[in-house]
PDB file of C-alpha atoms in Angstrom:
ATOM      1  CA  MET A 151      -0.013   0.014   0.016  1.00 89.00           C
ATOM      2  CA  LYS A 152       1.194   3.526  -0.867  1.00 94.00           C
ATOM      3  CA  SER A 153       0.666   6.494   1.437  1.00 95.00           C
ATOM      4  CA  LYS A 154      -1.463   9.314  -0.032  1.00 96.00           C
ATOM      5  CA  VAL A 155       0.594  11.797   2.081  1.00 96.00           C
ATOM      6  CA  VAL A 156       3.808  10.542   0.654  1.00 97.00           C
ATOM      7  CA  ALA A 157       2.356  10.815  -2.946  1.00 97.00           C
ATOM      8  CA  LEU A 158       1.222  14.285  -2.327  1.00 96.00           C
ATOM      9  CA  ILE A 159       4.591  15.360  -0.964  1.00 97.00           C
ATOM     10  CA  LEU A 160       6.470  13.839  -3.846  1.00 97.00           C
ATOM     11  CA  SER A 161       3.987  15.393  -6.204  1.00 96.00           C
ATOM     12  CA  ILE A 162       4.429  18.966  -4.600  1.00 96.00           C
ATOM     13  CA  PHE A 163       8.277  18.859  -4.657  1.00 97.00           C
ATOM     14  CA  LEU A 164       9.245  16.496  -7.303  1.00 96.00           C
ATOM     15  CA  GLY A 165       6.163  16.255  -9.465  1.00 94.00           C
ATOM     16  CA  GLU A 166       7.612  17.963 -12.405  1.00 94.00           C
ATOM     17  CA  LEU A 167      10.285  15.160 -12.651  1.00 95.00           C
ATOM     18  CA  GLY A 168       7.610  12.508 -12.484  1.00 95.00           C
ATOM     19  CA  ILE A 169       8.703  11.038  -9.193  1.00 97.00           C
ATOM     20  CA  ASP A 170       5.119  10.846  -7.873  1.00 97.00           C
ATOM     21  CA  ARG A 171       4.163   8.673 -10.936  1.00 97.00           C
ATOM     22  CA  PHE A 172       7.254   6.447 -10.233  1.00 98.00           C
ATOM     23  CA  TYR A 173       6.093   6.080  -6.698  1.00 98.00           C
ATOM     24  CA  LEU A 174       2.572   5.048  -7.679  1.00 98.00           C
ATOM     25  CA  GLY A 175       3.901   2.500 -10.087  1.00 97.00           C
ATOM     26  CA  TYR A 176       3.338   4.209 -13.420  1.00 97.00           C
ATOM     27  CA  ILE A 177       6.817   3.986 -14.716  1.00 98.00           C
ATOM     28  CA  GLY A 178       6.025   4.654 -18.317  1.00 97.00           C
ATOM     29  CA  THR A 179       4.148   7.846 -17.693  1.00 96.00           C
ATOM     30  CA  GLY A 180       6.745   8.888 -15.088  1.00 96.00           C
ATOM     31  CA  ILE A 181       9.474   8.757 -17.763  1.00 97.00           C
ATOM     32  CA  LEU A 182       7.167  10.847 -20.159  1.00 96.00           C
ATOM     33  CA  LYS A 183       6.481  13.343 -17.440  1.00 95.00           C
ATOM     34  CA  LEU A 184      10.258  13.500 -16.692  1.00 95.00           C
ATOM     35  CA  ILE A 185      11.123  14.153 -20.258  1.00 96.00           C
ATOM     36  CA  THR A 186       8.489  16.925 -20.676  1.00 95.00           C
ATOM     37  CA  CYS A 187       9.207  18.444 -17.248  1.00 91.00           C
ATOM     38  CA  GLY A 188       5.832  17.688 -15.946  1.00 87.00           C
ATOM     39  CA  GLY A 189       3.954  18.410 -19.167  1.00 88.00           C
ATOM     40  CA  PHE A 190       5.298  21.975 -18.950  1.00 89.00           C
ATOM     41  CA  GLY A 191       3.679  22.315 -15.598  1.00 89.00           C
ATOM     42  CA  ILE A 192       0.177  21.414 -16.587  1.00 95.00           C
ATOM     43  CA  TRP A 193       0.475  17.701 -16.069  1.00 94.00           C
ATOM     44  CA  TRP A 194       2.031  18.267 -12.699  1.00 93.00           C
ATOM     45  CA  LEU A 195      -0.956  20.394 -11.512  1.00 95.00           C
ATOM     46  CA  ILE A 196      -3.622  17.832 -12.787  1.00 96.00           C
ATOM     47  CA  ASP A 197      -1.632  15.054 -11.098  1.00 96.00           C
ATOM     48  CA  LEU A 198      -1.454  17.025  -7.886  1.00 96.00           C
ATOM     49  CA  ILE A 199      -5.311  17.655  -7.897  1.00 97.00           C
ATOM     50  CA  MET A 200      -5.956  13.986  -8.830  1.00 97.00           C
ATOM     51  CA  ILE A 201      -3.833  12.628  -5.972  1.00 96.00           C
ATOM     52  CA  ALA A 202      -5.432  14.993  -3.523  1.00 96.00           C
ATOM     53  CA  THR A 203      -8.922  14.066  -4.546  1.00 96.00           C
ATOM     54  CA  GLY A 204      -8.111  10.345  -4.734  1.00 93.00           C
ATOM     55  CA  LYS A 205      -8.703   9.998  -8.503  1.00 96.00           C
ATOM     56  CA  LEU A 206      -5.099   8.834  -9.148  1.00 95.00           C
ATOM     57  CA  LYS A 207      -4.517   5.620  -7.264  1.00 95.00           C
ATOM     58  CA  PRO A 208      -1.543   3.258  -7.210  1.00 97.00           C
ATOM     59  CA  LYS A 209      -1.149   1.232 -10.302  1.00 96.00           C
ATOM     60  CA  ASP A 210      -1.734  -2.068  -8.531  1.00 95.00           C
ATOM     61  CA  GLY A 211      -5.424  -0.913  -7.778  1.00 92.00           C
ATOM     62  CA  SER A 212      -4.981  -0.884  -4.028  1.00 93.00           C
ATOM     63  CA  GLU A 213      -6.195   2.069  -1.953  1.00 92.00           C
ATOM     64  CA  TYR A 214      -3.980   4.553  -0.237  1.00 93.00           C
ATOM     65  CA  ALA A 215      -2.756   3.562   3.249  1.00 88.00           C
ATOM     66  CA  GLU A 216      -3.927   6.030   5.823  1.00 72.00           C
TER      67      GLU A 216
END
């Protein structure tokens, strides 16, 4: 289980490098996000909102650990 708090912190500070996606298990999109610098900032903001609202969950389908 992945922690939502850790995912949010990674997204806030390292989200433009795709580290949040790597943490959640999305390696392919993490690499793409790294190459595009977080989709020029837009993808980073969308991921931050999606993690905060629970729409972006770990790739293995599990819920976030509280």
